[in-house]
PDB file of C-alpha atoms in Angstrom:
ATOM      1  CA  MET A   1     149.999 126.772 104.642  1.00  0.00           C
ATOM      2  CA  GLY A   2     148.548 128.318 107.746  1.00  0.00           C
ATOM      3  CA  LEU A   3     150.279 130.390 110.489  1.00  0.00           C
ATOM      4  CA  GLU A   4     152.336 128.593 113.073  1.00  0.00           C
ATOM      5  CA  LEU A   5     152.869 129.480 116.801  1.00  0.00           C
ATOM      6  CA  ARG A   6     156.285 131.205 116.088  1.00  0.00           C
ATOM      7  CA  ASP A   7     154.638 133.595 113.554  1.00  0.00           C
ATOM      8  CA  ILE A   8     152.595 135.353 116.043  1.00  0.00           C
ATOM      9  CA  ASP A   9     153.605 137.930 118.616  1.00  0.00           C
ATOM     10  CA  ILE A  10     152.101 137.521 122.149  1.00  0.00           C
ATOM     11  CA  ASN A  11     150.545 140.863 122.195  1.00  0.00           C
ATOM     12  CA  GLN A  12     148.830 140.392 118.806  1.00  0.00           C
ATOM     13  CA  ALA A  13     147.582 136.848 119.993  1.00  0.00           C
ATOM     14  CA  ILE A  14     145.962 138.350 122.946  1.00  0.00           C
ATOM     15  CA  THR A  15     144.330 140.920 121.160  1.00  0.00           C
ATOM     16  CA  ILE A  16     143.032 138.413 118.423  1.00  0.00           C
ATOM     17  CA  CYS A  17     141.813 136.113 120.891  1.00  0.00           C
ATOM     18  CA  ARG A  18     140.066 138.702 123.142  1.00  0.00           C
ATOM     19  CA  ARG A  19     138.358 140.243 120.119  1.00  0.00           C
ATOM     20  CA  ASN A  20     136.939 136.510 119.048  1.00  0.00           C
ATOM     21  CA  GLY A  21     135.676 135.850 122.644  1.00  0.00           C
ATOM     22  CA  VAL A  22     138.628 133.556 123.676  1.00  0.00           C
ATOM     23  CA  GLN A  23     139.963 134.020 127.355  1.00  0.00           C
ATOM     24  CA  VAL A  24     142.929 131.985 128.757  1.00  0.00           C
ATOM     25  CA  ASP A  25     143.935 131.757 132.254  1.00  0.00           C
ATOM     26  CA  SER A  26     144.981 129.121 134.895  1.00  0.00           C
ATOM     27  CA  VAL A  27     143.168 127.062 137.479  1.00  0.00           C
ATOM     28  CA  PRO A  28     145.082 126.058 140.612  1.00  0.00           C
ATOM     29  CA  ASP A  29     145.258 122.230 141.073  1.00  0.00           C
ATOM     30  CA  GLY A  30     147.076 121.434 144.306  1.00  0.00           C
ATOM     31  CA  LYS A  31     150.673 122.728 144.083  1.00  0.00           C
ATOM     32  CA  ARG A  32     150.311 122.843 140.176  1.00  0.00           C
ATOM     33  CA  PHE A  33     148.085 124.562 137.803  1.00  0.00           C
ATOM     34  CA  LEU A  34     145.764 123.670 134.933  1.00  0.00           C
ATOM     35  CA  VAL A  35     145.375 126.029 131.749  1.00  0.00           C
ATOM     36  CA  ARG A  36     141.776 126.971 130.964  1.00  0.00           C
ATOM     37  CA  VAL A  37     140.402 128.275 127.782  1.00  0.00           C
ATOM     38  CA  ILE A  38     137.076 129.949 127.674  1.00  0.00           C
ATOM     39  CA  ASP A  39     135.736 130.007 123.908  1.00  0.00           C
ATOM     40  CA  ASN A  40     132.598 132.073 123.662  1.00  0.00           C
ATOM     41  CA  GLY A  41     131.213 130.530 126.804  1.00  0.00           C
ATOM     42  CA  GLU A  42     132.544 126.961 126.244  1.00  0.00           C
ATOM     43  CA  GLU A  43     135.049 126.306 128.871  1.00  0.00           C
ATOM     44  CA  VAL A  44     137.990 123.742 128.290  1.00  0.00           C
ATOM     45  CA  ILE A  45     140.467 122.831 130.943  1.00  0.00           C
ATOM     46  CA  TYR A  46     143.654 121.090 129.741  1.00  0.00           C
ATOM     47  CA  ASP A  47     144.373 117.916 132.025  1.00  0.00           C
ATOM     48  CA  LYS A  48     148.046 118.396 132.028  1.00  0.00           C
ATOM     49  CA  PRO A  49     149.201 120.054 135.103  1.00  0.00           C
ATOM     50  CA  VAL A  50     151.900 122.654 134.922  1.00  0.00           C
ATOM     51  CA  TYR A  51     154.108 123.911 137.832  1.00  0.00           C
ATOM     52  CA  SER A  52     154.257 127.485 138.697  1.00  0.00           C
ATOM     53  CA  HIS A  53     157.670 128.299 136.943  1.00  0.00           C
ATOM     54  CA  ARG A  54     156.349 126.805 133.632  1.00  0.00           C
ATOM     55  CA  LEU A  55     152.876 128.467 133.846  1.00  0.00           C
ATOM     56  CA  HIS A  56     153.544 131.597 132.010  1.00  0.00           C
ATOM     57  CA  SER A  57     155.180 129.788 129.204  1.00  0.00           C
ATOM     58  CA  ALA A  58     152.289 127.545 128.826  1.00  0.00           C
ATOM     59  CA  ILE A  59     149.592 130.316 128.797  1.00  0.00           C
ATOM     60  CA  SER A  60     151.615 132.190 126.191  1.00  0.00           C
ATOM     61  CA  LYS A  61     151.870 129.179 124.122  1.00  0.00           C
ATOM     62  CA  THR A  62     147.922 128.654 124.610  1.00  0.00           C
ATOM     63  CA  TRP A  63     147.134 132.228 123.526  1.00  0.00           C
ATOM     64  CA  ARG A  64     149.287 131.958 120.403  1.00  0.00           C
ATOM     65  CA  TYR A  65     147.961 128.461 119.500  1.00  0.00           C
ATOM     66  CA  ASN A  66     144.279 129.947 119.687  1.00  0.00           C
ATOM     67  CA  ALA A  67     145.306 132.879 117.698  1.00  0.00           C
ATOM     68  CA  ALA A  68     146.710 130.951 114.923  1.00  0.00           C
ATOM     69  CA  LYS A  69     143.611 128.742 114.964  1.00  0.00           C
ATOM     70  CA  ILE A  70     141.230 131.729 114.563  1.00  0.00           C
ATOM     71  CA  LEU A  71     143.440 133.453 111.955  1.00  0.00           C
ATOM     72  CA  ASN A  72     143.771 130.216 109.703  1.00  0.00           C
ATOM     73  CA  LYS A  73     140.030 129.799 110.030  1.00  0.00           C
ATOM     74  CA  GLN A  74     139.274 133.319 108.938  1.00  0.00           C
ATOM     75  CA  ASN A  75     141.974 133.005 106.070  1.00  0.00           C
ATOM     76  CA  ALA A  76     140.262 129.796 104.965  1.00  0.00           C
ATOM     77  CA  SER A  77     136.593 131.263 104.831  1.00  0.00           C
ATOM     78  CA  LYS A  78     138.312 134.293 102.920  1.00  0.00           C
ATOM     79  CA  SER A  79     139.690 132.031 100.328  1.00  0.00           C
ATOM     80  CA  LYS A  80     136.558 129.919  99.714  1.00  0.00           C
ATOM     81  CA  THR A  81     134.636 133.306  98.797  1.00  0.00           C
TER      82      THR A  81
END
């Protein structure tokens, strides 16, 4: 069973992501914003627009999601060896 979003502190999530080449930020889209993830040079922009008062929450969840994905991938590779 892997880690879930609620298991990871936002500060730890940012640290894990940055050490593994993942950057999360926002891109303006009119009055709203889109969340952008740059993963080792590969850019992904999510197509769901977010209003400014929900932007912090969306970015925090994205940091935590990517950190959980990285940790689960690392744990899976350790258990195989």
